[in-house]
Each structure stands twice: as structure tokens, then as C-alpha cells.
Coordinates of C-alpha atoms and ligand atoms in Angstrom, one line a residue:
X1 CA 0.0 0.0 0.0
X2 CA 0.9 3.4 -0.6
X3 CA 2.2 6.2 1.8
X4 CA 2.8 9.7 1.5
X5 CA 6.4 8.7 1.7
X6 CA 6.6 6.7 -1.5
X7 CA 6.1 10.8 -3.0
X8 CA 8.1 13.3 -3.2
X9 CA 9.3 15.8 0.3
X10 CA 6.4 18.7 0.0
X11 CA 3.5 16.5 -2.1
X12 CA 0.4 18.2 -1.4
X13 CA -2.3 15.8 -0.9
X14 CA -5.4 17.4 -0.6
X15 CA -9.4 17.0 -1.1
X16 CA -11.1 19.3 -2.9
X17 CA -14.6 20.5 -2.7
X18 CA -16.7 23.7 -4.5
X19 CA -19.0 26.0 -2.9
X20 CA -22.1 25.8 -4.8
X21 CA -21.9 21.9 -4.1
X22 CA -21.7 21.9 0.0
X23 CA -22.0 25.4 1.5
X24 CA -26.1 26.2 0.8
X25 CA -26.9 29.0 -0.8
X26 CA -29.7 30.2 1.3
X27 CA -27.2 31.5 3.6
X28 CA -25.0 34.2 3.9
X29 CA -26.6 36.8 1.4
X30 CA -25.7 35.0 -1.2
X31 CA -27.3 35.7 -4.6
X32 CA -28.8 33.5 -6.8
X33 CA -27.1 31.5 -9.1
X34 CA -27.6 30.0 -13.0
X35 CA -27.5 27.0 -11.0
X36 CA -30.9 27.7 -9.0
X37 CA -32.9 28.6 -11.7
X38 CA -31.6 25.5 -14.2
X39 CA -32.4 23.1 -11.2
X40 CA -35.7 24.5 -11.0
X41 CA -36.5 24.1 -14.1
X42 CA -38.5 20.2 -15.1
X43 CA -35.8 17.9 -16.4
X44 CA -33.0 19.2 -15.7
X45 CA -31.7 17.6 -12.4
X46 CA -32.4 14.8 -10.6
X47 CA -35.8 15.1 -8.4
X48 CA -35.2 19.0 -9.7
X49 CA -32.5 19.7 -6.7
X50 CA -30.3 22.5 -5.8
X51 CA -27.8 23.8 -3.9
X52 CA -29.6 26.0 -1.4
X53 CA -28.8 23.9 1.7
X54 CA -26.4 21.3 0.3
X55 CA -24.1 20.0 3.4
X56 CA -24.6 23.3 5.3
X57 CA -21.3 23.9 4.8
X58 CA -21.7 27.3 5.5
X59 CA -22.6 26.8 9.3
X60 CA -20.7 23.2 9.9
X61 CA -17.0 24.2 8.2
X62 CA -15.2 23.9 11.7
X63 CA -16.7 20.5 11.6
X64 CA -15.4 19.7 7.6
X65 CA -12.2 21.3 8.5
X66 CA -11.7 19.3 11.4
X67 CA -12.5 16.0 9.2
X68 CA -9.7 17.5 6.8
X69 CA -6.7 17.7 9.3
X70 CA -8.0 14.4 11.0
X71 CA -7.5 12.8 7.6
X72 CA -4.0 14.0 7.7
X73 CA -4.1 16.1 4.5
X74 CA -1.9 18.6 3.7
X75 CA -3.9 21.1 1.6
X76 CA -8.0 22.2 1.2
X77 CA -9.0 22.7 -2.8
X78 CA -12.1 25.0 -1.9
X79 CA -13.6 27.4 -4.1
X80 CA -15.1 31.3 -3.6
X81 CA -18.7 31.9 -5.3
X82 CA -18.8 34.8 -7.1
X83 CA -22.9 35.0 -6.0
X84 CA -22.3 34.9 -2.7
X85 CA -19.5 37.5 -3.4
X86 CA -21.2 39.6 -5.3
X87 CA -25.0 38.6 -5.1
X88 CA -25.8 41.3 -7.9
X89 CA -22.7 40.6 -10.1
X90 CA -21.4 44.0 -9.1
X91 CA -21.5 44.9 -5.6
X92 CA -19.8 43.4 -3.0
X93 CA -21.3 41.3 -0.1
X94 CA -19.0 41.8 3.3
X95 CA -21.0 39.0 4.6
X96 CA -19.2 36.6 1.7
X97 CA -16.0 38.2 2.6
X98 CA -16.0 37.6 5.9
X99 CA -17.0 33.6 5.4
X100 CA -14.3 33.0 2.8
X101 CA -11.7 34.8 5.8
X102 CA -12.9 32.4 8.5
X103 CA -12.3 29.6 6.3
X104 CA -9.1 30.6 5.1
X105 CA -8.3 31.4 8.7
X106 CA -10.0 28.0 10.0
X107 CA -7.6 25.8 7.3
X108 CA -4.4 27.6 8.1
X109 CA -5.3 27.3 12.0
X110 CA -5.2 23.1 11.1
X111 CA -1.9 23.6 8.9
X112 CA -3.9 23.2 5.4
X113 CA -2.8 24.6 2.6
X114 CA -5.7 26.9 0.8
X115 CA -6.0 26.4 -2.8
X116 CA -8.6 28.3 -3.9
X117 CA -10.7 28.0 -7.2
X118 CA -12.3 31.5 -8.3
X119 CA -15.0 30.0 -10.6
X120 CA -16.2 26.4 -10.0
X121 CA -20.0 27.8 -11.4
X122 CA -22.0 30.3 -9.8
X123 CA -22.6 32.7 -12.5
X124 CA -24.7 34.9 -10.5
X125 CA -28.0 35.5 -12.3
X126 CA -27.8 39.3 -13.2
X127 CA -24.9 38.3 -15.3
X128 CA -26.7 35.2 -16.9
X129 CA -29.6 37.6 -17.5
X130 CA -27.3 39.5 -19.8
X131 CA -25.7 36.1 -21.5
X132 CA -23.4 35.1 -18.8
X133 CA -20.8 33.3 -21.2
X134 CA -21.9 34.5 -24.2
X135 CA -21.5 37.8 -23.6
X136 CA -17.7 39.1 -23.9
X137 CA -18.9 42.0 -20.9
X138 CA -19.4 38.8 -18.1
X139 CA -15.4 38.4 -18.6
X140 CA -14.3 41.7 -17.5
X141 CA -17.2 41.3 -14.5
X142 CA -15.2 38.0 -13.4
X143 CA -11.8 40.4 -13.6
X144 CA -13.7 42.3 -10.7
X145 CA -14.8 39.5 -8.3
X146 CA -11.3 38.1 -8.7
X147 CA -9.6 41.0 -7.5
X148 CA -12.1 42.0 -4.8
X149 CA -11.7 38.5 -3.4
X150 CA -8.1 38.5 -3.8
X151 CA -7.8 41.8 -1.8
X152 CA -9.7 39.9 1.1
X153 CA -7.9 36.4 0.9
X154 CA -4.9 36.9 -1.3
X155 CA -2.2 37.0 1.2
X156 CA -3.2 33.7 2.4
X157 CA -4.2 31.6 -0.1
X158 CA -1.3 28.9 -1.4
X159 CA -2.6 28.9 -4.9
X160 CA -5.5 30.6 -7.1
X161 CA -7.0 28.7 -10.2
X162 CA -9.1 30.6 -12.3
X163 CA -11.4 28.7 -13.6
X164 CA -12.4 25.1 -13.0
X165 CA -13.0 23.0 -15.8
X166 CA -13.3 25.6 -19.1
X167 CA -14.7 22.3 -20.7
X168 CA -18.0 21.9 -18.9
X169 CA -18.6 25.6 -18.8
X170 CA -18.8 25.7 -22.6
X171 CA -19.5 22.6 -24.2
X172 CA -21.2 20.9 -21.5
X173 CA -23.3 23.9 -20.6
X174 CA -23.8 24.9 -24.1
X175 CA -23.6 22.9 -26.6
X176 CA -24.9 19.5 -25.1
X177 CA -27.3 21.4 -22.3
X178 CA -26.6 19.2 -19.3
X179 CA -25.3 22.1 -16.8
X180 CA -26.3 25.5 -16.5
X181 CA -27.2 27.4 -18.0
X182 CA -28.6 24.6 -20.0
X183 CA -28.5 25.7 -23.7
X184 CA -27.7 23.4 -26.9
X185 CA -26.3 25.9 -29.5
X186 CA -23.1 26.2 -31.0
X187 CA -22.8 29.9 -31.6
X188 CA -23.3 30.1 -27.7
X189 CA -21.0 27.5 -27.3
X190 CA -18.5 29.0 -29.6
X191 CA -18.8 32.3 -27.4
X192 CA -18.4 30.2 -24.2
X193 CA -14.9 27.8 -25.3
X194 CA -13.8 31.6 -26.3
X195 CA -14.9 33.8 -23.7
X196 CA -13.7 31.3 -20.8
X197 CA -10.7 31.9 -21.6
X198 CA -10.5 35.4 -22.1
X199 CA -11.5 35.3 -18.2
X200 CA -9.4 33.3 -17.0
X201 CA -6.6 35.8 -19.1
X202 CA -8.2 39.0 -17.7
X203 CA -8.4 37.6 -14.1
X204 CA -4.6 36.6 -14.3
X205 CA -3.7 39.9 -15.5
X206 CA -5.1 42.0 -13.1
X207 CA -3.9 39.5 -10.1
X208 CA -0.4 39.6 -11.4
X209 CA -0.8 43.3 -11.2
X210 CA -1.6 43.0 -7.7
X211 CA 1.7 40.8 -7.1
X212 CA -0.3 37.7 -6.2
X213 CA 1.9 34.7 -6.8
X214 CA 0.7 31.3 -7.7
X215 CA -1.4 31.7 -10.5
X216 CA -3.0 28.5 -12.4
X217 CA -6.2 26.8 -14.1
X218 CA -7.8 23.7 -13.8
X219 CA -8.5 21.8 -16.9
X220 CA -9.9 18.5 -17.3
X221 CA -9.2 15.7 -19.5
X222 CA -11.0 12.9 -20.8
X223 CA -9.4 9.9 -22.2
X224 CA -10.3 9.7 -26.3
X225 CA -10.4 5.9 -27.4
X226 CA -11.4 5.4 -30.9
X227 CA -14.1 2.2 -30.4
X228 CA -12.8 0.8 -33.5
X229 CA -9.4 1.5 -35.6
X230 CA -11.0 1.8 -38.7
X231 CA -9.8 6.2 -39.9
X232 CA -13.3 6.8 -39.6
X233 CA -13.8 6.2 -35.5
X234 CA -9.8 7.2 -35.1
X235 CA -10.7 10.9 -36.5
X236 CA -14.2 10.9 -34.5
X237 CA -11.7 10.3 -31.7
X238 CA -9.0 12.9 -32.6
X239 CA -11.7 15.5 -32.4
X240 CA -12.6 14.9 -29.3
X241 CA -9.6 15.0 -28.0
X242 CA -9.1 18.0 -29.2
X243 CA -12.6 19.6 -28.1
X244 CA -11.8 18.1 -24.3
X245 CA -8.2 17.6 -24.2
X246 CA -6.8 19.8 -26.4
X247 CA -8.8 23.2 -27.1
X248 CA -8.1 24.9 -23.4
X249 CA -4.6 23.8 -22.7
X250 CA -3.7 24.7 -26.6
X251 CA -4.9 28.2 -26.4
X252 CA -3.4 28.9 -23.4
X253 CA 0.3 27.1 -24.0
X254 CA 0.1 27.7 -28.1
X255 CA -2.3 30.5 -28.8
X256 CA -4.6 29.1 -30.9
X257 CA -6.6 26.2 -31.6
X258 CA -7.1 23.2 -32.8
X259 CA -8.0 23.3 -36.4
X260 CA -10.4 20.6 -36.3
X261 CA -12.1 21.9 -33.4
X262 CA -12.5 25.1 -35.6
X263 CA -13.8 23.8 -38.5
X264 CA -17.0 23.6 -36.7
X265 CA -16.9 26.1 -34.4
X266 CA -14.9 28.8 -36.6
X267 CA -18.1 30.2 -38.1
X268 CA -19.2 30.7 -34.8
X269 CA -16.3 32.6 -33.1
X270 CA -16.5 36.1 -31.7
X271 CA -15.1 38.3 -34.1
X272 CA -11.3 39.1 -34.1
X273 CA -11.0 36.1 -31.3
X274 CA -7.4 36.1 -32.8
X275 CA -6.7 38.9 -31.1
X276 CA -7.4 38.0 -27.4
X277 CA -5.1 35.3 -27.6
X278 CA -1.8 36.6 -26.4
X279 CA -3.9 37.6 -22.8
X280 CA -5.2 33.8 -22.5
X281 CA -1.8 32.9 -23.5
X282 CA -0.1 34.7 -20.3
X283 CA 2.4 32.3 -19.0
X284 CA 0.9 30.4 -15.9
X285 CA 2.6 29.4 -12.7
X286 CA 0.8 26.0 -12.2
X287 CA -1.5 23.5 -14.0
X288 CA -4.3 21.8 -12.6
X289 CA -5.7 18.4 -14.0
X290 CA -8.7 16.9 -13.1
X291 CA -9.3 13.6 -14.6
X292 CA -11.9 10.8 -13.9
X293 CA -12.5 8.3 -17.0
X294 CA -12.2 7.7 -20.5
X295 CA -14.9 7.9 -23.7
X296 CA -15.3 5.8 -26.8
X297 CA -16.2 7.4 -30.1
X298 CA -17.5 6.4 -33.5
X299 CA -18.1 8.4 -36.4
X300 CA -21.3 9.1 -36.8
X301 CA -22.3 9.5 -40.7
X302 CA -24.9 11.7 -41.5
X303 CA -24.9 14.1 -38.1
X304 CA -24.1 17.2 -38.4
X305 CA -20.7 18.6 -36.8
X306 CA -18.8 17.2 -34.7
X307 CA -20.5 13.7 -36.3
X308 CA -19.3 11.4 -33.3
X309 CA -21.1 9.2 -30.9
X310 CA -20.3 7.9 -27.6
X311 CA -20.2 3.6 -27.5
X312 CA -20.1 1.9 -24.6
X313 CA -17.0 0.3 -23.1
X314 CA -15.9 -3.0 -21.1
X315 CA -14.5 -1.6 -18.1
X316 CA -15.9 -1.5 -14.6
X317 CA -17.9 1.0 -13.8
X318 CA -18.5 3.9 -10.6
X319 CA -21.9 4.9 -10.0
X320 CA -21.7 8.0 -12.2
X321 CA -21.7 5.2 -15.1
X322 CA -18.0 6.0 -15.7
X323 CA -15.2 3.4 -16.8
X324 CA -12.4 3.2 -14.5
X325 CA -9.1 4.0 -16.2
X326 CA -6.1 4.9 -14.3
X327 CA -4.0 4.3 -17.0
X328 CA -5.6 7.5 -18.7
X329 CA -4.3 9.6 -15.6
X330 CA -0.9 8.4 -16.5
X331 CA -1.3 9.3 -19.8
X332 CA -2.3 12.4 -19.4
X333 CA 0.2 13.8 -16.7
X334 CA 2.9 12.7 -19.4
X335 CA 1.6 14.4 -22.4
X336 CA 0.8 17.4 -20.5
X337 CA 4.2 17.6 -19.4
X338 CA 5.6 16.6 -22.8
X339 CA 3.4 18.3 -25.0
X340 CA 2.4 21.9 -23.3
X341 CA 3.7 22.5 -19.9
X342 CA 7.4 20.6 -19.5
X343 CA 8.4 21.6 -15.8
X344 CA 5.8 23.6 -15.0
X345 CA 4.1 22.2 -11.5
X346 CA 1.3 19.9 -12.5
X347 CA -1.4 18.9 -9.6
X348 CA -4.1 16.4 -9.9
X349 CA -6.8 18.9 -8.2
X350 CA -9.6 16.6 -8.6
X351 CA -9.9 12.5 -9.0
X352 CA -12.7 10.3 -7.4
X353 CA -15.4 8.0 -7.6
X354 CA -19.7 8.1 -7.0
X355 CA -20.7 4.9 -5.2
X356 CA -23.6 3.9 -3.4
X357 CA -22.0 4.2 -0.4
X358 CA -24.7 3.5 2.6
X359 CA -24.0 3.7 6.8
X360 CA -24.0 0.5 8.5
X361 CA -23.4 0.3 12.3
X362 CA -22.1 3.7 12.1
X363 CA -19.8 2.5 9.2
X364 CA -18.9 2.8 5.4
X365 CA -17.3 0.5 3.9
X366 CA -16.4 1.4 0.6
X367 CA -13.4 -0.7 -0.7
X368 CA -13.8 -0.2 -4.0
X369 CA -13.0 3.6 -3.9
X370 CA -10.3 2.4 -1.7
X371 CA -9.0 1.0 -4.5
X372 CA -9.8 3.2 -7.3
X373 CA -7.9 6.2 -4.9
X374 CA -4.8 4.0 -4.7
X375 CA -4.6 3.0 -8.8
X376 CA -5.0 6.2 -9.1
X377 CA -2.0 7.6 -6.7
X378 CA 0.1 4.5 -8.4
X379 CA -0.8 6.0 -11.7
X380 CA 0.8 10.0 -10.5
X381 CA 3.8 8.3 -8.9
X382 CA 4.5 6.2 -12.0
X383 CA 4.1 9.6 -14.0
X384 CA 6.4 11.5 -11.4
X385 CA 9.1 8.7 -11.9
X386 CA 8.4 8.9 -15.7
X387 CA 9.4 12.7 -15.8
X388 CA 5.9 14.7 -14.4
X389 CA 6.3 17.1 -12.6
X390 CA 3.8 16.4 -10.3
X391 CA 3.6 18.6 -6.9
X392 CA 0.2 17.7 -5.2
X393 CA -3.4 15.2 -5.6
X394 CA -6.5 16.8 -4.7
X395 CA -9.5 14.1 -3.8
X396 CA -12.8 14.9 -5.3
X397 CA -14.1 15.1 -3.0
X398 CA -14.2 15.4 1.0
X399 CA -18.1 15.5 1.3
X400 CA -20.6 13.5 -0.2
X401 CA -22.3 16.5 -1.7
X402 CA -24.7 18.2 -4.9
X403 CA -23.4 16.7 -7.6
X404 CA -25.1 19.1 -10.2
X405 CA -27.3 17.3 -12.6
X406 CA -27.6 14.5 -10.6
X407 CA -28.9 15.8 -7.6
X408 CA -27.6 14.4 -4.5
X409 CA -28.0 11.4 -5.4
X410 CA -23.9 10.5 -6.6
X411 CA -21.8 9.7 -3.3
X412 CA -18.2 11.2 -4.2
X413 CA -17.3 11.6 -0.8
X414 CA -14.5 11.0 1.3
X415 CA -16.7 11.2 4.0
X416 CA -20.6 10.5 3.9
X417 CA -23.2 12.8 4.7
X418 CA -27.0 12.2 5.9
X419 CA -28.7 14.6 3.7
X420 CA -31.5 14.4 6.0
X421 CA -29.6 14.4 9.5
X422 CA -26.5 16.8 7.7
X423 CA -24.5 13.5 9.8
X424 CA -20.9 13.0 8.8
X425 CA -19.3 9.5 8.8
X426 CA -16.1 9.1 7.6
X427 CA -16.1 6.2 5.1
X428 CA -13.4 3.1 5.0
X429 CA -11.9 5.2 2.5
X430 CA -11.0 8.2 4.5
X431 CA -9.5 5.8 7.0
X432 CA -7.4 4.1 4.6
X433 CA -6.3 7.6 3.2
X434 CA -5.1 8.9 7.1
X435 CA -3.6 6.1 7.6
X436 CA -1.0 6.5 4.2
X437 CA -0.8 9.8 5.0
X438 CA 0.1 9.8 8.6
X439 CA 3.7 11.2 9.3
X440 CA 5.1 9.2 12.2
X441 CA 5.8 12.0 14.3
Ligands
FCB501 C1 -16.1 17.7 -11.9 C2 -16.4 18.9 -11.2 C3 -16.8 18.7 -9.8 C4 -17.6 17.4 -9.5 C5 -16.8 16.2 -10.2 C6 -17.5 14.9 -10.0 O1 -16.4 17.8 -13.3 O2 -15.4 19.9 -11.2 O3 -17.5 19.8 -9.3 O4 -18.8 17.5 -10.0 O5 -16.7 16.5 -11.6

């Protein structure tokens, strides 16, 4: 079995958690979200849930923070919304201030390191009600929460991403419709891969003006596996890769992007795009990677753009439906480090597994995400001792908690949490993990 001494002196591991998910946004002044009104519209998410009390977060994070340190981690991957910062999209809450402080105090009090994500979804409404990612404006709004919480928290905080997951906040969200704010349209979606990133580029720039070190994104990656070898299924495959794996990391590390991608999207584009890219393209000071599966494609003749499908594959599956592939994880740390970043710190700020984890006698036993966390550590240090330079892994997640589209119904948790009772019980898991990470001191 694993330890933390099988990595490297000053390996961050962490667990990582996002506010919308576990705080409750009932609380706090916080304002609404695109994330309230998509859940409460029919068919979107499970039983039509949302994050308005989630795991109470927001009044138990002594409690979570506690669960943290007992675990033995070394850092906290938390994120600040931007609606409970900025309720209106413009004005600031002190209220949302002063909760982001206490926790920043509360983790540094334990000896955790903060790593704090500045957009992991709340697009507060007024801002959705003028096109949220669509509209180039909602880019320079995000420039403005980030430096008003960065005045608050920055000289604590160990690292800033920008943005978590570009991905889902464009194609996801508007292309195929499953997150918020729900849309299926490829000019919107166009907008969206481009205008993330102009965020993230205008948030960097103004917190480098402020001197604030540690600077990053988190990007995730999805393992492309052609489901046959015939040219066909190996080019339906390509451009998925390079609308997941390769679009974000490309524009930032390269300046452009793929040209496959653009053939389809190109028409789309905001106009002079071209010119934005030297801002996106700002050198970073650290990569995050969040990575949980693979995806099979086929062409798919006589569909319109992009023309793939998804086909099933053979591997065991987590509750989410998802294969598990550590092997990708691997794969992916490599080529990162080969192909965009070289010795750039890399962390893993998110990996995990849904289960249907259930409390018996007061216990969890949940061995099989035992074992999916430890394949996946294996699959890091392999990459470390392959050439990675890989600094930290980030658990997703601590809490059992509102797993978007799925309600609370997905169990990615660390820890499992009564949504009735608000109860925490550390799972078998979370044992396993304290133990491998306790420092014989
Ligand atoms: C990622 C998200 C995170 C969580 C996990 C399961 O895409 O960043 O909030 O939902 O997936």
C-alpha cells in the first residue's frame, strides 16, 4: 500500500470540494445563481434539486475542517462563489468576505494549505440575464470578483485557479445542455470555449498586477479511445480529443486552436477572437488536471458537426456510469508535461469515484473507492518517476455533496453525509487515506 512517503518531500495531498456543491446557498446573502434557476426548471436535475442547503457547509465548516486535518491532508482545494460574493454581479457582499476569511483562517489554523478556485460555477443570475458566457462584458465582471476576493484572501491563499474546468462551462453547458445554463447551441458555445478563456486571461492579468503569486487553471481531461481502428472512429476520436483535451490547454500554451475543433466552431467565433489570444496565453505558474475516465467514439455519418457518438466500453464502472481508467491519468500527466507544460508544477486537483456508499453500524465500507484512490496515486507516482512534474493530488471530494445534474443522489465523498440528519461519517476510505498519510511523528 501506498504512503505519502513513497512521494516526493512537500507532495500536497489534498481534497477538494466547490461551494455551490456543499456550503447552501440560502445562507449568507448569497445571490442567486444559474445554477438555481436550471435546477428548478423540469428535467434538468435529478428530483429537480439544488444547492440552497447542500451540506450546510456554510454553518458546519469547523466541523469539515476538522474532518480534513484528521485525515491527515496537507492542503483544502475549496472554491469562492462569485454569488455569494457579489450577489448582484457587481456589488460586494461583506458578509461573503467575511466567510471566505474564516475559512481561510480556519484551514491555516489546522496547517492546510488553501488552494482556492475563483470559478467552480456560480454565474450569478444578473450576469446570466445578460448572457453570462456568451456575452464578452461577463469576462471583464469575473476580472472584478477576482480582485475583490483577492484583496480579502490573497495573502493567504497557497494557490489561485481561475477557472475550474473551461470544458464543462462551454461545451457541456452549451452545446450538449446538461449544466447550467442549460442551452444546446453552437454559436453560444463557440462564445463560451472563447470567452472562458478570455477570463481566465483578464483575471490573471489583473492579479499579477496585484503581485499575487501562484497563479493557475484547472483543466480537465477525458481519455479519447477510438471504439474501433478503422480512420473513420480514429478521426471521431481525434476531435474529441481536441474539443476536451486539447482546445483549453492549446490556447493557453500555443495560442490558438485546434483546427479541427475550428472547423466547426470557426463560423461561430467572436469576431477578431485572434486577437485576445496573447492575454489567455499569459504564462501560468501551475496546471491543474482533473481527470476521472475515458470515452469511446465512432463516427457518426450523417450528423451534423462534430458527427461522433459515444459507445459503450468494457470496463468497470462507478456509480456516475464512468469506466475506470487509471491508465488515462498516466497518460495524461505525461503528455501534458511533454506536450504543453514541461516543468511547469502539474497537480491532480480533482480525482474520485460516485458509489452507493450506505451507513451501516455507524460504518462505510467502501473498498472499491479504496481502491480506485490508490490505482490512481500509483498512476501519479508512475508519472512523477516517468518525468511529471507532479507537486500535489486533490480528492474529489471530502463530502458527499450536490453533484449538479444528478442531484444528490452520486456519493463522491470522502466522507458520507446524511442529507436528511446533515451527519458526517467518515467512510473506509477516508481511514485508509489517514492512515497512508500519517507522518510518524
Ligand atoms: C467535476 C467537477 C466537480 C464534480 C466532479 C465529479 O467535473 O469539477 O464539481 O462535480 O466532476
Amino acid at each position: 500500500m501506498l504512503t505519502r512517503f513513497d512521494f516526493p518531500v512537500g507532495f500536497v495531498f489534498g481534497a477538494a470540494t466547490a461551494a455551490y456543491q456543499i456550503e447552501g446557498s440560502a445562507f449568507g446573502g448569497c445571490g442567486p445563481c444559474h445554477w438555481d434557476s436550471f435546477a428548478s426548471t423540469p428535467g434538468n436535475v435529478v428530483r429537480a434539486e439544488d444547492g440552497s442547503r447542500a451540506c450546510d457547509h456554510y454553518h458546519r465548516w469547523e466541523e469539515d475542517l476538522d474532518l480534513l486535518k484528521a485525515a491527515n491532508l496537507d492542503g483544502y482545494r475549496f472554491s469562492t462563489s462569485w454569488a455569494r460574493v457579489m450577489p448582484d454581479g457587481v456589488n460586494v457582499n461583506p458578509e461573503g468576505l467575511d466567510f471566505y476569511d474564516r475559512l481561510v483562517d480556519g484551514m491555516l489554523a489546522r496547517g492546510l494549505k488553501p488552494f482556492q478556485t475563483l470559478y467552480h460555477w456560480e454565474m450569478p443570475s444578473a450576469l446570466a440575464d445578460l448572457g453570462g458566457w456568451t456575452n464578452r462584458d461577463t469576462c471583464h465582471r469575473f476580472a472584478d470578483f477576482s480582485e475583490a476576493i483577492t484583496r480579502r484572501l490573497g495573502d493567504r491563499v497557497s494557490a489561485i485557479a481561475t477557472i475550474n474546468e473551461p470544458w464543462c462551462v462551454a461545451w457541456l453547458s452549451h452545446f450538449m445542455g446538461v449544466h447550467a445554463p442549460g442551452l444546446r447551441d453552437i454559436r453560444a458555445t463557440a462564445r463560451a470555449m472563447h470567452h472562458i478563456l478570455l477570463a481566465h486571461g483578464l483575471a490573471l492579468e489583473r492579479l499579477r498586477c496585484m503581485g499575487q503569486p501562484n497563479l493557475g487553471i484547472v483543466l480537465n481531461f477525458d481519455h479519447a479511445t477510438p471504439a474501433t481502428d478503422s480512420p473513420e472512429d480514429q478521426a471521431a476520436s481525434d476531435l474529441w480529443d481536441a474539443i476536451f483535451n486539447r482546445w483549453f490547454i492549446e490556447g493557453i500554451t500555443r495560442r490558438t486552436y485546434p483546427a479541427n475543433v475550428l472547423k466547426g466552431l470557426g463560423p461561430h467565433m467572436p469576431e477578431n477572437w485572434q486577437d485576445d489570444m496573447a492575454l489567455i496565453g499569459q504564462p501560468l505558474d501551475w496546471l491543474g488536471v482533473n481527470y476521472y475516465t475515458r470515452h469511446l467514439h465512432a463516427h457518426a455519418p450523417g450528423t451534423p458537426w462534430p458527427s461522433l457518438r459515444d459507445v459503450p466500453g468494457e470496463l468497470p464502472r462507478t456509480q456516475m456510469g464512468w469506466e475506470i481508467y487509471p491508465e488515462g491519468l498516466h497518460h495524461f500527466l505525461i503528455r501534458l508535461a511533454r506536450d504543453h507544460v514541461g516543468d511547469l508544477p502539474i497537480y491532480v486537483t480533482e480525482n474520485g469515484m460516485a458509489n452507493a456508499d450506505v451507513v451501516e453500524d455507524g460504518q462505510v465500507n467502501d473498498d472499491v473507492r479504496e481502491s480506485f484512490l490508490f490505482t490512481h496515486l500509483a498512476a501519479t507516482k508512475q508519472a512523477i518517476a516517468d518525468g511529471a512534474n507532479v507537486r500535489g493530488f486533490f480528492y474529489w471530494s471530502l463530502l458527499d455533496n450536490y453533484e449538479w445534474a444528478e442531484g444528490y443522489e452520486k456519493r463522491f465523498g470522502l466522507v458520507h453525509v446524511d442529507f436528511d440528519t446533515l451527519a458526517r461519517t467518515p467512510k473506509s476510505s477516508y481511514h485508509a487515506l489517514a492512515r497512508a498519510l500519517a507522518r510518524n511523528d
